[in-house]
Amino acid sequence: MQWIERLKMTHKLALVLAVPMLILGHLSLHRVMTAMEARHEAHHLGALARLGVAVGDMVHELQRERGASAGFLGSKGAKFQPELAAQRKRTDEKAAVLHTYLSGFDLEQYGADLQANLNEGLEHLGELQRIRSSVDGLNVPIGEMLEYYTDTNGHFLEVVPEMAKVSPNKD
């Protein structure tokens, strides 16, 4: 009979300990899930930040090339040739950085609008050699050349507000 009383006491003790253990387990699991979600959001935010830097650097160098090209065309090729050549090299370096980054970037995770704007910018960037050849040959109106660079940069700059929209942390 005493072992039955002891068994009942063991069950009571187990029950008393089980409830706090279940609550502790639930809270621990919730905390782990929250931390994993925060880590996932930080990864996405970091990826978007690196994309923003690559796009911003590309736009900056394209703007500088735009100015050097305008100077070259405005002087009918008499000025800005060394500056233009050096600037084109810097632009090409930033384009390579952007393309390299994008090769490991999963655009589909970030929405159709961001993807469309980035792809439009890259499509325009694909015309860069044609514009450069026209500038070198002095057979492109300055307005057309300026429009090319402005449109290309505009598409790239549209990526930034889209990044804010798809960011896991809007702030």
Coordinates of N, CA and C in Angstrom, one line a residue:
M1 N 0.8 -1.2 0.0 CA 0.0 0.0 0.0 C 0.9 1.3 0.0
Q2 N 2.0 1.2 0.7 CA 2.9 2.3 0.8 C 3.4 2.6 -0.6
W3 N 3.7 1.6 -1.4 CA 4.3 1.9 -2.8 C 3.2 2.6 -3.6
I4 N 1.9 2.3 -3.4 CA 0.9 3.0 -4.1 C 0.9 4.5 -3.8
E5 N 1.0 4.8 -2.5 CA 1.1 6.2 -2.0 C 2.3 6.8 -2.6
R6 N 3.4 6.1 -2.7 CA 4.7 6.7 -3.2 C 4.5 6.9 -4.8
L7 N 3.8 6.0 -5.4 CA 3.6 6.1 -6.9 C 2.7 7.4 -7.1
K8 N 1.7 7.5 -6.3 CA 0.8 8.7 -6.5 C 1.6 10.0 -6.3
M9 N 2.5 10.0 -5.3 CA 3.3 11.1 -5.0 C 4.3 11.4 -6.2
T10 N 4.8 10.3 -6.8 CA 5.7 10.5 -7.9 C 5.0 11.1 -9.1
H11 N 3.8 10.6 -9.3 CA 2.9 11.2 -10.4 C 2.6 12.6 -10.2
K12 N 2.3 12.9 -8.9 CA 2.0 14.3 -8.6 C 3.2 15.2 -8.8
L13 N 4.4 14.7 -8.4 CA 5.6 15.5 -8.6 C 5.9 15.6 -10.1
A14 N 5.7 14.6 -10.8 CA 6.0 14.6 -12.3 C 5.1 15.6 -12.9
L15 N 3.8 15.6 -12.5 CA 2.8 16.5 -13.1 C 3.2 17.9 -12.7
V16 N 3.6 18.2 -11.5 CA 4.0 19.5 -11.1 C 5.2 20.0 -11.9
L17 N 6.1 19.1 -12.1 CA 7.3 19.5 -12.9 C 7.1 19.6 -14.4
A18 N 6.1 18.8 -14.9 CA 5.9 18.7 -16.3 C 5.3 20.1 -16.9
V19 N 4.4 20.7 -16.1 CA 3.8 21.9 -16.6 C 4.8 23.0 -16.8
P20 N 5.7 23.3 -15.8 CA 6.7 24.4 -16.0 C 7.7 24.0 -17.1
M21 N 8.0 22.7 -17.3 CA 8.9 22.2 -18.3 C 8.3 22.4 -19.7
L22 N 7.1 22.2 -19.8 CA 6.4 22.4 -21.1 C 6.4 23.9 -21.4
I23 N 6.1 24.7 -20.5 CA 6.0 26.1 -20.7 C 7.4 26.6 -21.1
L24 N 8.4 26.2 -20.3 CA 9.8 26.5 -20.6 C 10.2 26.1 -22.0
G25 N 9.8 24.9 -22.4 CA 10.1 24.4 -23.7 C 9.5 25.2 -24.8
H26 N 8.2 25.6 -24.6 CA 7.5 26.4 -25.6 C 8.2 27.8 -25.7
L27 N 8.5 28.4 -24.6 CA 9.2 29.7 -24.6 C 10.5 29.6 -25.3
S28 N 11.2 28.6 -25.0 CA 12.6 28.4 -25.7 C 12.4 28.2 -27.2
L29 N 11.5 27.4 -27.6 CA 11.3 27.2 -29.0 C 10.8 28.5 -29.7
H30 N 10.0 29.2 -29.0 CA 9.5 30.5 -29.6 C 10.7 31.5 -29.8
R31 N 11.6 31.5 -28.8 CA 12.7 32.4 -28.8 C 13.7 32.0 -29.9
V32 N 13.9 30.7 -30.1 CA 14.8 30.2 -31.2 C 14.2 30.6 -32.5
M33 N 12.9 30.4 -32.7 CA 12.2 30.7 -34.0 C 12.3 32.2 -34.3
T34 N 12.1 33.0 -33.2 CA 12.3 34.5 -33.4 C 13.7 34.9 -33.8
A35 N 14.7 34.2 -33.2 CA 16.1 34.5 -33.5 C 16.4 34.1 -35.0
M36 N 15.8 33.0 -35.4 CA 16.1 32.5 -36.7 C 15.4 33.4 -37.7
E37 N 14.3 33.9 -37.4 CA 13.6 34.9 -38.3 C 14.4 36.2 -38.4
A38 N 14.9 36.6 -37.3 CA 15.7 37.9 -37.3 C 17.0 37.7 -38.1
R39 N 17.6 36.5 -38.0 CA 18.8 36.2 -38.8 C 18.5 36.2 -40.3
H40 N 17.3 35.6 -40.6 CA 16.9 35.5 -42.0 C 16.7 37.0 -42.6
E41 N 16.0 37.8 -41.8 CA 15.7 39.2 -42.2 C 17.0 40.0 -42.3
A42 N 17.9 39.7 -41.4 CA 19.2 40.4 -41.5 C 20.0 40.0 -42.7
H43 N 19.9 38.8 -43.1 CA 20.6 38.3 -44.3 C 20.0 39.0 -45.5
H44 N 18.7 39.1 -45.6 CA 18.0 39.7 -46.7 C 18.4 41.2 -46.8
L45 N 18.3 41.8 -45.6 CA 18.6 43.3 -45.5 C 20.1 43.5 -46.0
G46 N 21.0 42.7 -45.5 CA 22.4 42.8 -45.9 C 22.6 42.6 -47.4
A47 N 21.9 41.7 -48.0 CA 22.0 41.4 -49.5 C 21.4 42.7 -50.2
L48 N 20.3 43.2 -49.7 CA 19.8 44.5 -50.4 C 20.8 45.6 -50.2
A49 N 21.4 45.7 -49.1 CA 22.3 46.8 -48.8 C 23.5 46.7 -49.8
R50 N 24.0 45.5 -49.9 CA 25.2 45.3 -50.9 C 24.8 45.6 -52.3
L51 N 23.5 45.2 -52.7 CA 23.0 45.5 -54.0 C 22.9 47.0 -54.2
G52 N 22.5 47.7 -53.1 CA 22.4 49.2 -53.2 C 23.7 49.9 -53.4
V53 N 24.7 49.3 -52.7 CA 26.1 49.9 -52.9 C 26.6 49.6 -54.3
A54 N 26.4 48.4 -54.8 CA 26.9 48.1 -56.2 C 26.1 49.0 -57.2
V55 N 24.8 49.1 -57.1 CA 24.1 50.0 -58.0 C 24.5 51.4 -57.9
G56 N 24.6 51.9 -56.7 CA 25.0 53.3 -56.4 C 26.4 53.6 -57.0
D57 N 27.3 52.7 -56.8 CA 28.7 52.9 -57.4 C 28.6 52.9 -59.0
M58 N 27.8 52.0 -59.5 CA 27.6 52.0 -61.0 C 27.0 53.3 -61.5
V59 N 26.0 53.8 -60.8 CA 25.4 55.1 -61.2 C 26.4 56.2 -61.1
H60 N 27.2 56.2 -60.1 CA 28.2 57.3 -59.9 C 29.2 57.3 -61.0
E61 N 29.7 56.1 -61.4 CA 30.7 56.1 -62.4 C 30.1 56.4 -63.8
L62 N 28.8 56.0 -64.0 CA 28.2 56.3 -65.3 C 28.0 57.8 -65.4
Q63 N 27.7 58.5 -64.2 CA 27.5 59.9 -64.3 C 28.8 60.6 -64.6
R64 N 29.9 60.1 -64.0 CA 31.2 60.7 -64.3 C 31.6 60.5 -65.8
E65 N 31.2 59.3 -66.3 CA 31.5 59.0 -67.7 C 30.6 59.9 -68.6
R66 N 29.4 60.1 -68.2 CA 28.5 61.0 -68.9 C 29.1 62.4 -69.1
G67 N 29.7 62.9 -68.0 CA 30.3 64.2 -68.0 C 31.5 64.3 -68.9
A68 N 32.4 63.3 -68.8 CA 33.6 63.2 -69.6 C 33.2 63.1 -71.1
S69 N 32.2 62.3 -71.4 CA 31.7 62.1 -72.7 C 31.2 63.5 -73.3
A70 N 30.5 64.2 -72.5 CA 29.9 65.5 -72.9 C 31.1 66.4 -73.2
G71 N 32.1 66.4 -72.3 CA 33.2 67.3 -72.6 C 34.0 66.9 -73.8
F72 N 34.1 65.7 -74.1 CA 34.8 65.2 -75.3 C 34.0 65.6 -76.5
L73 N 32.7 65.3 -76.5 CA 31.9 65.7 -77.7 C 31.8 67.2 -77.8
G74 N 31.7 67.9 -76.7 CA 31.6 69.4 -76.8 C 32.9 70.0 -77.4
S75 N 34.0 69.4 -77.2 CA 35.3 69.9 -77.7 C 35.6 69.3 -79.0
K76 N 34.7 68.5 -79.6 CA 34.9 67.8 -80.9 C 36.1 66.9 -80.8
G77 N 36.4 66.3 -79.7 CA 37.4 65.3 -79.5 C 38.8 65.9 -79.1
A78 N 38.8 67.3 -79.0 CA 40.1 67.9 -78.7 C 40.5 67.8 -77.2
K79 N 39.5 67.6 -76.4 CA 39.8 67.6 -74.9 C 39.1 66.3 -74.3
F80 N 39.6 66.0 -73.1 CA 39.0 65.0 -72.3 C 39.3 63.5 -72.7
Q81 N 40.1 63.3 -73.7 CA 40.3 62.0 -74.2 C 41.0 61.1 -73.1
P82 N 42.1 61.6 -72.4 CA 42.6 60.7 -71.4 C 41.7 60.5 -70.2
E83 N 41.0 61.6 -69.9 CA 40.0 61.5 -68.7 C 38.9 60.5 -69.1
L84 N 38.4 60.6 -70.3 CA 37.4 59.7 -70.7 C 37.8 58.2 -70.7
A85 N 39.0 58.0 -71.2 CA 39.5 56.6 -71.2 C 39.7 56.1 -69.8
A86 N 40.2 56.9 -68.9 CA 40.3 56.5 -67.5 C 39.0 56.3 -66.8
Q87 N 38.0 57.1 -67.1 CA 36.7 57.0 -66.6 C 36.0 55.8 -67.1
R88 N 36.2 55.5 -68.3 CA 35.5 54.3 -68.9 C 36.1 53.0 -68.2
K89 N 37.3 53.0 -67.8 CA 37.9 51.9 -67.1 C 37.3 51.7 -65.7
R90 N 37.1 52.9 -65.0 CA 36.4 52.8 -63.7 C 35.0 52.3 -63.8
T91 N 34.3 52.8 -64.9 CA 32.9 52.4 -65.1 C 32.9 50.9 -65.4
D92 N 33.8 50.4 -66.2 CA 33.8 49.0 -66.5 C 34.1 48.1 -65.2
E93 N 35.0 48.7 -64.4 CA 35.2 48.0 -63.1 C 34.0 47.9 -62.2
K94 N 33.2 48.9 -62.1 CA 32.0 48.9 -61.3 C 30.9 48.1 -62.0
A95 N 30.9 48.0 -63.3 CA 29.9 47.2 -64.0 C 30.3 45.7 -63.7
A96 N 31.6 45.4 -63.7 CA 32.0 44.0 -63.4 C 31.6 43.6 -62.0
V97 N 31.8 44.6 -61.0 CA 31.4 44.3 -59.6 C 29.9 44.0 -59.5
L98 N 29.2 44.9 -60.2 CA 27.7 44.7 -60.2 C 27.3 43.3 -60.8
H99 N 27.9 43.0 -61.9 CA 27.5 41.7 -62.6 C 28.0 40.5 -61.7
T100 N 29.1 40.6 -61.1 CA 29.6 39.6 -60.2 C 28.7 39.4 -59.0
Y101 N 28.3 40.5 -58.4 CA 27.3 40.4 -57.3 C 26.0 39.8 -57.7
L102 N 25.5 40.2 -58.8 CA 24.2 39.8 -59.3 C 24.2 38.3 -59.7
S103 N 25.4 37.8 -60.0 CA 25.5 36.3 -60.4 C 25.2 35.4 -59.2
G104 N 25.4 35.9 -58.0 CA 25.0 35.2 -56.8 C 23.8 35.7 -56.1
F105 N 23.1 36.6 -56.7 CA 21.9 37.2 -56.0 C 20.6 36.7 -56.6
D106 N 19.7 36.2 -55.7 CA 18.5 35.6 -56.2 C 17.4 36.8 -56.3
L107 N 17.3 37.3 -57.4 CA 16.4 38.5 -57.7 C 15.0 38.1 -57.4
E108 N 14.6 36.9 -57.7 CA 13.2 36.4 -57.6 C 12.7 36.6 -56.2
Q109 N 13.5 36.5 -55.2 CA 13.1 36.7 -53.8 C 12.6 38.1 -53.5
Y110 N 12.9 39.1 -54.3 CA 12.7 40.4 -54.0 C 11.6 41.2 -54.8
G111 N 10.9 40.5 -55.5 CA 9.7 41.1 -56.2 C 10.0 41.4 -57.6
A112 N 8.9 41.4 -58.4 CA 8.9 41.7 -59.8 C 9.4 43.1 -60.2
D113 N 9.0 44.1 -59.4 CA 9.3 45.5 -59.7 C 10.8 45.7 -59.6
L114 N 11.4 45.2 -58.5 CA 12.8 45.4 -58.3 C 13.6 44.7 -59.5
Q115 N 13.1 43.5 -59.8 CA 13.7 42.7 -60.8 C 13.6 43.4 -62.2
A116 N 12.4 44.0 -62.5 CA 12.2 44.7 -63.7 C 13.1 45.9 -63.9
N117 N 13.2 46.7 -62.8 CA 14.0 47.9 -62.9 C 15.5 47.6 -63.0
L118 N 15.9 46.6 -62.3 CA 17.3 46.2 -62.4 C 17.6 45.7 -63.8
N119 N 16.7 44.8 -64.3 CA 16.9 44.3 -65.6 C 16.9 45.3 -66.7
E120 N 16.0 46.3 -66.6 CA 16.0 47.5 -67.5 C 17.3 48.2 -67.5
G121 N 17.8 48.5 -66.3 CA 19.1 49.1 -66.2 C 20.2 48.3 -66.8
L122 N 20.2 47.0 -66.6 CA 21.3 46.2 -67.2 C 21.1 46.1 -68.7
E123 N 19.9 46.1 -69.2 CA 19.7 46.1 -70.6 C 20.2 47.4 -71.3
H124 N 20.0 48.5 -70.6 CA 20.5 49.8 -71.1 C 22.0 49.7 -71.1
L125 N 22.6 49.2 -70.0 CA 24.0 49.1 -69.8 C 24.6 48.3 -71.0
G126 N 23.9 47.3 -71.5 CA 24.3 46.5 -72.6 C 24.6 47.4 -73.9
E127 N 24.0 48.6 -73.9 CA 24.2 49.4 -75.1 C 25.4 50.4 -74.9
L128 N 26.1 50.3 -73.8 CA 27.2 51.2 -73.4 C 28.3 51.2 -74.5
Q129 N 28.7 50.0 -75.0 CA 29.8 50.0 -76.0 C 29.3 50.7 -77.3
R130 N 28.1 50.6 -77.7 CA 27.6 51.3 -78.9 C 27.7 52.8 -78.7
I131 N 27.2 53.3 -77.5 CA 27.3 54.7 -77.3 C 28.7 55.2 -77.2
R132 N 29.6 54.4 -76.6 CA 31.0 54.8 -76.5 C 31.6 54.9 -77.9
S133 N 31.3 53.9 -78.8 CA 31.8 54.0 -80.2 C 31.3 55.2 -80.9
S134 N 30.0 55.5 -80.7 CA 29.5 56.7 -81.3 C 30.2 58.0 -80.8
V135 N 30.5 58.0 -79.5 CA 31.1 59.2 -78.9 C 32.6 59.3 -79.5
D136 N 33.3 58.1 -79.5 CA 34.6 58.1 -80.1 C 34.6 58.6 -81.5
G137 N 33.6 58.3 -82.3 CA 33.6 58.7 -83.7 C 32.9 60.0 -83.9
L138 N 32.6 60.7 -82.8 CA 31.9 62.0 -82.8 C 30.7 62.0 -83.7
N139 N 30.0 60.9 -83.7 CA 28.8 60.8 -84.6 C 27.5 60.5 -83.8
V140 N 27.4 61.1 -82.6 CA 26.2 61.0 -81.8 C 25.9 62.4 -81.3
P141 N 24.7 62.9 -81.5 CA 24.3 64.2 -80.9 C 24.5 64.2 -79.4
I142 N 25.0 65.2 -78.8 CA 25.2 65.3 -77.4 C 23.9 65.0 -76.6
G143 N 22.8 65.5 -77.1 CA 21.5 65.2 -76.4 C 21.2 63.7 -76.4
E144 N 21.5 63.0 -77.4 CA 21.2 61.6 -77.5 C 22.1 60.8 -76.5
M145 N 23.4 61.3 -76.5 CA 24.3 60.6 -75.5 C 23.9 60.9 -74.1
L146 N 23.5 62.1 -73.8 CA 23.1 62.5 -72.4 C 21.8 61.7 -72.1
E147 N 20.9 61.6 -73.0 CA 19.7 60.8 -72.8 C 20.0 59.4 -72.4
Y148 N 20.9 58.8 -73.1 CA 21.3 57.4 -72.9 C 21.7 57.2 -71.4
Y149 N 22.7 58.0 -71.0 CA 23.2 57.9 -69.6 C 22.1 58.2 -68.6
T150 N 21.3 59.2 -68.9 CA 20.2 59.6 -67.9 C 19.2 58.5 -67.8
D151 N 18.8 57.9 -68.9 CA 17.8 56.8 -68.9 C 18.4 55.6 -68.1
T152 N 19.7 55.2 -68.4 CA 20.3 54.1 -67.8 C 20.4 54.3 -66.3
N153 N 20.8 55.5 -65.9 CA 20.9 55.7 -64.5 C 19.5 55.8 -63.8
G154 N 18.6 56.3 -64.5 CA 17.2 56.4 -64.0 C 16.7 55.0 -63.7
H155 N 16.9 54.0 -64.6 CA 16.5 52.6 -64.3 C 17.2 52.1 -63.1
F156 N 18.5 52.3 -63.0 CA 19.2 51.8 -61.8 C 18.7 52.5 -60.5
L157 N 18.5 53.8 -60.6 CA 18.0 54.5 -59.4 C 16.6 54.1 -59.0
E158 N 15.8 53.6 -59.9 CA 14.5 53.1 -59.5 C 14.6 51.8 -58.7
V159 N 15.7 51.2 -58.7 CA 15.9 50.0 -57.9 C 15.9 50.4 -56.4
V160 N 16.4 51.5 -56.0 CA 16.5 51.9 -54.6 C 15.1 52.0 -53.9
P161 N 14.1 52.7 -54.4 CA 12.8 52.7 -53.7 C 12.2 51.3 -53.7
E162 N 12.5 50.5 -54.7 CA 11.9 49.1 -54.7 C 12.6 48.3 -53.6
M163 N 13.9 48.6 -53.4 CA 14.6 47.9 -52.3 C 13.9 48.2 -51.0
A164 N 13.5 49.4 -50.8 CA 12.9 49.8 -49.6 C 11.5 49.1 -49.4
K165 N 10.8 48.9 -50.5 CA 9.5 48.3 -50.4 C 9.6 46.8 -50.1
V166 N 10.6 46.1 -50.6 CA 10.7 44.7 -50.3 C 11.6 44.4 -49.1
S167 N 12.1 45.4 -48.5 CA 13.0 45.2 -47.3 C 12.2 44.6 -46.2
P168 N 12.8 43.6 -45.5 CA 12.1 43.0 -44.3 C 11.9 44.0 -43.2
N169 N 12.7 45.0 -43.2 CA 12.6 46.0 -42.1 C 12.4 47.4 -42.8
K170 N 11.2 47.9 -42.9 CA 10.9 49.1 -43.6 C 11.6 50.3 -43.1
D171 N 12.0 50.3 -41.8 CA 12.7 51.4 -41.2 C 14.1 51.5 -41.6

